[in-house]
Coordinates of C-alpha atoms in Angstrom, one line a residue:
M486 CA 7.9 36.5 -47.6
H487 CA 7.8 35.5 -43.5
A488 CA 7.5 32.3 -42.2
A489 CA 3.5 33.5 -41.1
A490 CA 2.7 35.0 -44.7
K491 CA 3.7 31.7 -45.9
I492 CA 1.7 29.0 -43.4
Y493 CA -1.4 31.2 -44.1
E494 CA -1.3 31.3 -47.6
E495 CA -0.5 27.3 -47.7
C496 CA -3.8 27.0 -45.0
I497 CA -6.3 28.6 -47.1
A498 CA -5.2 26.8 -50.4
S499 CA -5.8 23.3 -48.1
V500 CA -9.2 23.9 -49.0
T501 CA -9.3 25.9 -52.3
T502 CA -7.4 23.2 -54.5
G503 CA -10.0 20.5 -54.1
E504 CA -6.9 17.7 -53.6
P505 CA -7.3 15.9 -50.6
V506 CA -5.0 16.2 -47.6
K507 CA -2.8 14.0 -46.8
P508 CA -2.7 11.9 -43.3
I509 CA -0.5 12.4 -40.6
T510 CA 1.9 9.7 -40.7
L511 CA 2.0 8.8 -36.7
R512 CA 5.1 7.0 -34.9
W513 CA 3.9 5.3 -32.1
D514 CA 5.8 5.5 -28.7
A515 CA 4.4 4.7 -25.1
D516 CA 1.1 3.1 -24.3
F517 CA -0.3 3.0 -21.2
V518 CA -3.6 0.9 -19.9
D519 CA -5.6 2.9 -16.9
V520 CA -6.7 -0.6 -15.1
P521 CA -8.9 0.4 -12.2
I522 CA -7.6 -0.5 -8.8
L523 CA -10.0 -3.4 -8.2
A524 CA -9.7 -5.2 -11.8
G525 CA -7.8 -7.7 -9.7
C526 CA -11.3 -8.8 -7.6
L527 CA -13.4 -7.9 -10.1
Q528 CA -13.0 -8.7 -13.7
P529 CA -15.1 -8.0 -16.8
S530 CA -17.4 -9.6 -18.1
A531 CA -17.0 -10.6 -21.8
D532 CA -19.0 -8.3 -23.3
A533 CA -17.6 -5.1 -21.4
P534 CA -15.9 -2.4 -23.3
G535 CA -12.7 -3.0 -21.8
Y536 CA -10.2 -0.3 -20.0
P537 CA -8.8 2.8 -21.0
L538 CA -6.0 2.9 -23.6
Y539 CA -3.4 5.9 -23.6
R540 CA -1.5 5.8 -26.8
E541 CA 1.7 8.4 -27.6
A542 CA 2.5 9.0 -30.9
E543 CA 4.6 11.7 -32.6
F544 CA 4.1 13.2 -36.1
D545 CA 6.2 15.4 -38.9
S546 CA 3.8 18.7 -38.9
P547 CA 2.4 19.6 -42.2
G548 CA 3.7 22.9 -41.5
A549 CA 7.2 22.4 -39.9
K550 CA 9.0 24.3 -42.7
Y551 CA 7.2 27.1 -41.4
M552 CA 8.1 26.5 -38.0
P553 CA 10.9 27.3 -35.6
E554 CA 13.1 23.4 -35.0
E555 CA 11.3 23.1 -31.4
S556 CA 7.9 23.0 -33.2
K557 CA 8.4 20.7 -36.3
V558 CA 7.4 17.3 -34.5
G559 CA 4.1 17.8 -33.4
N560 CA 2.8 15.1 -30.2
M561 CA -0.8 13.5 -29.6
L562 CA -2.2 11.0 -27.1
F563 CA -5.0 8.6 -28.8
I564 CA -7.3 7.5 -26.1
W565 CA -9.8 4.1 -26.7
R566 CA -10.0 1.6 -25.2
T567 CA -8.5 -2.5 -24.8
G568 CA -9.6 -4.7 -27.3
K569 CA -10.3 -5.6 -31.0
K570 CA -13.6 -3.1 -30.7
P571 CA -12.3 -0.3 -33.2
P572 CA -14.1 3.4 -33.0
S573 CA -16.8 4.4 -34.8
K574 CA -16.4 7.7 -33.4
I575 CA -13.5 10.2 -32.9
A576 CA -13.5 13.7 -31.2
I577 CA -10.4 15.9 -32.2
H578 CA -9.3 18.1 -29.0
L579 CA -7.8 21.2 -29.8
P580 CA -6.1 23.0 -27.2
T581 CA -7.1 26.3 -25.3
T582 CA -4.6 29.3 -25.2
G583 CA -2.1 28.2 -22.6
D584 CA -3.0 24.4 -22.6
Q585 CA 0.3 22.9 -22.8
Y586 CA -0.1 19.5 -21.4
F587 CA -3.0 16.8 -22.0
W588 CA -5.1 16.5 -18.6
Y589 CA -7.8 19.0 -19.1
R590 CA -8.4 17.4 -22.1
K591 CA -7.6 14.1 -21.3
Q592 CA -10.7 14.1 -18.4
L593 CA -12.9 15.1 -21.6
A594 CA -11.7 11.9 -23.4
K595 CA -12.2 9.9 -20.5
D596 CA -15.9 10.8 -19.5
L597 CA -16.4 10.4 -24.0
L598 CA -15.7 7.0 -23.5
K599 CA -18.9 6.2 -22.1
H600 CA -20.5 7.6 -25.3
D601 CA -18.0 5.2 -27.0
V602 CA -16.1 7.9 -28.3
A603 CA -12.2 7.8 -29.1
S604 CA -10.1 10.8 -28.6
C605 CA -7.3 12.4 -30.8
I606 CA -5.5 15.1 -28.2
P607 CA -2.8 16.9 -30.7
M608 CA -0.4 19.7 -28.5
F609 CA -0.3 23.4 -30.6
P610 CA 2.8 24.6 -31.9
Y611 CA 5.3 26.8 -29.5
Y612 CA 3.2 24.5 -26.3
G613 CA 4.8 21.8 -23.9
K614 CA 7.7 20.0 -26.2
R615 CA 7.4 22.6 -28.9
K616 CA 7.9 25.5 -27.2
P617 CA 11.1 27.2 -28.2
P618 CA 13.7 28.4 -26.3
G619 CA 13.3 31.7 -24.9
Q620 CA 9.8 32.1 -24.7
Y621 CA 8.1 32.1 -21.0
L622 CA 5.4 29.4 -20.7
H623 CA 2.5 29.7 -23.4
L624 CA 3.5 33.3 -24.0
L625 CA 4.2 33.8 -27.9
T626 CA 6.7 36.3 -28.4
S627 CA 5.4 37.9 -31.8
V628 CA 2.0 38.4 -33.4
S629 CA 3.7 36.3 -35.9
A630 CA 4.3 33.4 -34.2
F631 CA 0.4 33.1 -33.3
I632 CA -0.4 33.2 -36.8
T633 CA 1.6 30.9 -37.6
Q634 CA 0.6 28.7 -34.0
V635 CA -3.0 28.6 -35.3
C636 CA -2.8 28.1 -39.5
G637 CA -0.1 24.8 -38.0
G638 CA -2.7 24.1 -35.8
I639 CA -5.4 24.0 -38.2
M640 CA -3.2 21.9 -40.9
E641 CA -2.3 19.4 -38.4
A642 CA -5.9 18.8 -37.2
A643 CA -7.0 18.4 -40.7
G644 CA -4.4 16.1 -41.3
I645 CA -5.3 13.9 -38.0
A646 CA -8.8 13.6 -39.4
A647 CA -7.3 12.4 -42.8
W648 CA -5.5 9.6 -40.2
A649 CA -8.4 8.7 -38.6
N650 CA -10.6 8.3 -42.0
A651 CA -8.2 6.1 -43.1
A652 CA -7.2 4.4 -40.0
Y653 CA -10.8 3.8 -39.0
P654 CA -12.5 3.6 -42.2
G655 CA -16.7 4.4 -41.5
A656 CA -15.9 6.6 -38.3
K657 CA -17.6 10.3 -37.6
V658 CA -15.0 12.6 -36.6
V659 CA -15.8 15.8 -34.8
M660 CA -13.5 18.7 -34.3
T661 CA -13.9 20.6 -30.8
G662 CA -12.1 22.7 -28.7
V663 CA -12.6 25.7 -25.6
S664 CA -11.8 29.2 -26.9
L665 CA -9.3 29.2 -29.1
G666 CA -9.3 25.4 -29.4
G667 CA -12.9 26.0 -31.1
S668 CA -12.2 28.4 -33.3
V669 CA -9.1 26.1 -34.6
A670 CA -11.7 23.3 -35.1
N671 CA -14.1 25.2 -37.1
V672 CA -12.0 26.0 -39.4
A673 CA -10.1 22.6 -39.8
A674 CA -14.0 21.0 -39.5
V675 CA -14.2 22.6 -42.8
I676 CA -10.6 21.2 -44.1
A677 CA -11.7 18.2 -43.3
A678 CA -15.4 17.7 -44.2
G679 CA -14.2 18.0 -47.6
N680 CA -11.4 15.1 -47.1
C681 CA -13.8 12.8 -45.0
D682 CA -16.8 10.5 -46.7
T683 CA -17.8 9.2 -43.4
G684 CA -19.0 12.6 -41.4
V685 CA -17.9 15.6 -39.9
G686 CA -19.2 18.1 -37.3
S687 CA -17.7 20.7 -35.4
C688 CA -18.6 21.5 -31.6
P689 CA -16.8 24.9 -30.3
V690 CA -17.3 25.8 -27.1
V691 CA -17.1 29.6 -25.8
A692 CA -15.3 30.1 -29.3
T693 CA -15.0 33.2 -30.9
S694 CA -15.3 34.0 -34.6
S695 CA -12.0 36.0 -34.5
A696 CA -8.6 36.6 -32.9
T697 CA -9.5 40.0 -32.8
S698 CA -11.4 39.3 -29.3
F699 CA -8.1 39.3 -27.6
L700 CA -8.0 42.5 -28.3
T701 CA -11.2 44.0 -28.0
G702 CA -12.8 41.9 -25.2
V703 CA -11.9 41.9 -21.6
L704 CA -8.4 40.7 -22.1
H705 CA -7.7 44.8 -24.1
N706 CA -6.1 46.8 -20.8
R707 CA -4.2 43.3 -20.1
I708 CA -2.3 43.6 -23.1
A709 CA 1.3 44.9 -23.8
W710 CA 0.5 46.9 -26.7
N711 CA 3.8 48.4 -26.6
V712 CA 5.8 44.8 -27.6
L713 CA 3.1 44.1 -29.8
S714 CA 3.7 47.6 -31.6
E715 CA 7.3 46.5 -32.6
A716 CA 5.9 43.7 -34.4
E717 CA 7.5 43.5 -38.2
D718 CA 5.0 45.5 -40.6
A719 CA 6.6 43.6 -43.2
V720 CA 4.8 40.6 -42.0
A721 CA 1.6 43.0 -41.8
D722 CA 1.4 43.6 -45.3
E723 CA 2.2 40.6 -46.4
I724 CA -0.6 38.7 -44.8
K725 CA -2.8 41.7 -45.6
A726 CA -1.8 41.4 -49.6
V727 CA -2.5 37.4 -49.6
V728 CA -6.3 38.4 -48.2
A729 CA -6.3 41.4 -50.5
A730 CA -5.0 39.0 -53.8
S731 CA -7.6 36.8 -52.9
L732 CA -11.0 38.4 -52.3
D733 CA -13.2 40.0 -54.7
V734 CA -12.7 44.8 -54.9
G735 CA -16.1 45.9 -53.3
E736 CA -14.4 43.2 -50.4
K737 CA -11.3 44.7 -50.5
S738 CA -13.0 48.5 -50.0
K739 CA -14.9 47.2 -46.7
P740 CA -13.2 48.8 -43.9
V741 CA -12.8 46.8 -40.6
I742 CA -14.3 48.5 -37.5
H743 CA -13.0 47.7 -34.3
A744 CA -14.3 48.9 -30.3
N745 CA -12.9 47.5 -26.8
E746 CA -15.5 46.0 -24.9
K747 CA -16.6 49.0 -23.5
G748 CA -17.5 50.6 -27.4
L749 CA -14.9 53.2 -27.8
P750 CA -12.6 52.9 -30.6
L751 CA -9.4 51.5 -30.9
T752 CA -5.9 53.3 -30.7
P753 CA -4.4 53.8 -34.1
T754 CA -1.8 51.0 -33.1
E755 CA -4.8 48.8 -31.6
A756 CA -6.4 48.8 -35.3
A757 CA -3.3 48.3 -37.2
L758 CA -2.7 45.7 -34.9
A759 CA -6.9 44.2 -35.3
D760 CA -7.2 45.0 -39.1
T761 CA -3.8 41.8 -39.1
M762 CA -5.1 39.3 -37.1
D763 CA -8.7 39.8 -39.0
C764 CA -7.1 37.6 -41.3
L765 CA -8.1 34.7 -38.8
S766 CA -11.1 35.2 -38.4
M767 CA -13.6 32.8 -39.5
S768 CA -15.2 35.0 -42.4
T769 CA -12.3 36.2 -43.6
M770 CA -10.6 32.5 -44.0
I771 CA -14.2 31.1 -45.1
R772 CA -14.1 34.3 -47.8
L773 CA -10.9 33.2 -49.0
M774 CA -11.5 29.6 -49.2
E775 CA -14.8 30.1 -50.9
Q776 CA -13.4 32.5 -53.5
G777 CA -10.3 29.8 -54.7
Q778 CA -12.9 27.0 -54.8
R779 CA -15.2 28.7 -57.3
S780 CA -11.2 29.7 -59.1
H781 CA -10.6 25.9 -58.9
G782 CA -14.5 24.7 -60.1
V783 CA -15.3 22.9 -56.9
E784 CA -17.6 23.6 -53.9
M785 CA -17.0 24.7 -50.3
P786 CA -17.1 21.5 -47.9
M787 CA -20.4 21.2 -46.0
L788 CA -20.2 20.3 -42.1
D789 CA -22.5 17.5 -41.1
A790 CA -23.5 19.3 -37.6
V791 CA -22.0 21.9 -35.4
T792 CA -23.2 21.7 -31.7
Q793 CA -21.7 25.9 -30.3
V794 CA -21.5 26.2 -27.0
T795 CA -22.0 29.7 -25.7
A796 CA -21.6 31.6 -22.2
R797 CA -24.4 34.4 -21.5
K798 CA -22.1 36.4 -19.4
D799 CA -19.1 35.6 -21.4
R800 CA -17.4 38.9 -22.0
F801 CA -13.8 37.8 -23.5
V802 CA -16.0 36.9 -27.5
G803 CA -19.0 39.1 -26.7
S804 CA -20.8 39.6 -30.2
H805 CA -18.3 37.7 -31.7
S806 CA -20.1 34.3 -31.1
D807 CA -23.0 35.6 -32.7
E808 CA -21.0 36.2 -35.6
L809 CA -19.9 32.8 -35.7
H810 CA -23.0 31.3 -35.0
A811 CA -23.9 32.8 -38.5
V812 CA -21.5 31.7 -40.3
L813 CA -21.4 28.1 -38.7
R814 CA -24.7 27.6 -39.8
G815 CA -24.6 28.7 -43.3
L816 CA -21.5 26.3 -43.7
T817 CA -23.9 23.4 -42.3
D818 CA -25.5 20.8 -44.2
P819 CA -29.3 21.9 -45.1
R820 CA -30.1 18.9 -43.6
G821 CA -28.4 19.0 -40.8
E822 CA -28.7 20.8 -37.5
C823 CA -26.1 23.6 -36.3
E824 CA -27.5 24.2 -33.2
R825 CA -26.8 27.0 -30.5
V826 CA -26.5 25.5 -26.8
E827 CA -26.4 28.9 -24.3
V828 CA -25.2 27.9 -20.8
N829 CA -25.3 30.2 -17.4
G830 CA -21.7 32.1 -16.8
G831 CA -18.6 33.3 -18.1
H832 CA -15.8 31.9 -20.3
I833 CA -13.8 30.5 -17.8
S834 CA -16.8 29.1 -15.6
T835 CA -17.8 27.3 -19.0
L836 CA -14.6 25.2 -18.6
F837 CA -15.5 23.6 -15.2
K838 CA -18.5 22.3 -16.9
R839 CA -16.7 19.4 -18.9
G840 CA -19.7 16.5 -17.3
E841 CA -22.8 19.0 -17.4
T842 CA -22.3 20.8 -20.6
I843 CA -19.4 20.1 -23.0
V844 CA -18.9 16.7 -22.6
P845 CA -23.0 15.5 -23.8
A846 CA -22.4 18.8 -26.7
I847 CA -20.0 16.9 -28.2
A848 CA -21.6 13.3 -27.9
S849 CA -24.7 15.6 -29.2
T850 CA -23.0 16.4 -32.0
F851 CA -22.0 12.7 -33.2
E852 CA -25.9 12.2 -32.9
K853 CA -26.3 15.1 -35.5
V854 CA -24.3 13.9 -38.1
A855 CA -25.5 10.4 -37.8
S856 CA -28.9 12.2 -38.1
T857 CA -27.7 13.8 -41.5
L858 CA -26.0 11.3 -42.8
A859 CA -29.1 8.8 -42.2
A860 CA -30.9 12.0 -44.2
R861 CA -28.3 12.1 -47.1
G862 CA -28.4 8.3 -47.4
G863 CA -25.5 7.7 -45.2
G864 CA -22.2 8.3 -47.1
A865 CA -24.0 10.3 -50.2
E866 CA -22.3 13.3 -51.7
R867 CA -22.9 16.2 -49.2

């Protein structure tokens, strides 16, 4: 079995067995304190929160055996404040497509400090220092690499949440991300919810329910179909076999119908690729996890709260945002809130609404998680 199919199978299994996810072991490297320019003449009071503290760390990816050599070791930036007070709220920011650096997410993290939220900012496999030789910028060379990247990112984020739960007992965790990062955050949050006993939420921003948005959305005419059509058939067949082996007979027979943004059917090459990438759809992964859990006699983890940010003119995600909301609503604790916040603009313009939309949405998710925990009676069972 090819690496992409193996890591996909292991990613699904990480929640189906009911076994706790192992915390990531961090190897701390450089620390940097962001001291304000006037700090020398305007000293903070004794009860001031402290200065922003940036800590870099490396870790061995839980999916390392399926990755190229350069991606086996992950890296993360942790942002909190100087001082002895530990964080009680931790956001884990997953990167959007092409985010090979920490700059954008670091700005979100700095704004979140005003809400007493610490941040973990991991780098995806195949990005930044983890980019294999021969890869141009962030452009992955195959669908197999994309599946490996997404599944590896999910497993790493869940491991980071387990680390946060162990390092800061009682701290609430919210997974968040923009576009692709939001889609990965949703699945990682479900896995983390079965592992953390102090509250887990998700805050996806202009996220899609399915990777097929790359094929059916506004980017449809910007894809090198001639290159993608040369992908190994064996990988596609193996991944489809993993899905088919776990679904009920009735579900196996359901065809997946795809059309581009204009409503026109995809070509045979496009449709075949869409069928393969549908394995990463939120609904497919959740169905696999649910059925796997039933076979092990355990229940599906529930999220304590969700805040989904969508854009009214998002031509990339399209109707997949409605599908995602329906899935997330079904995954939210009945005592919790699954809110949809719709903003003006499109997919890209929403990224620039950091202060007015994204940061408040993440902060409000922590408030929703706290409300759910209170309604449930603290850390009672979900």
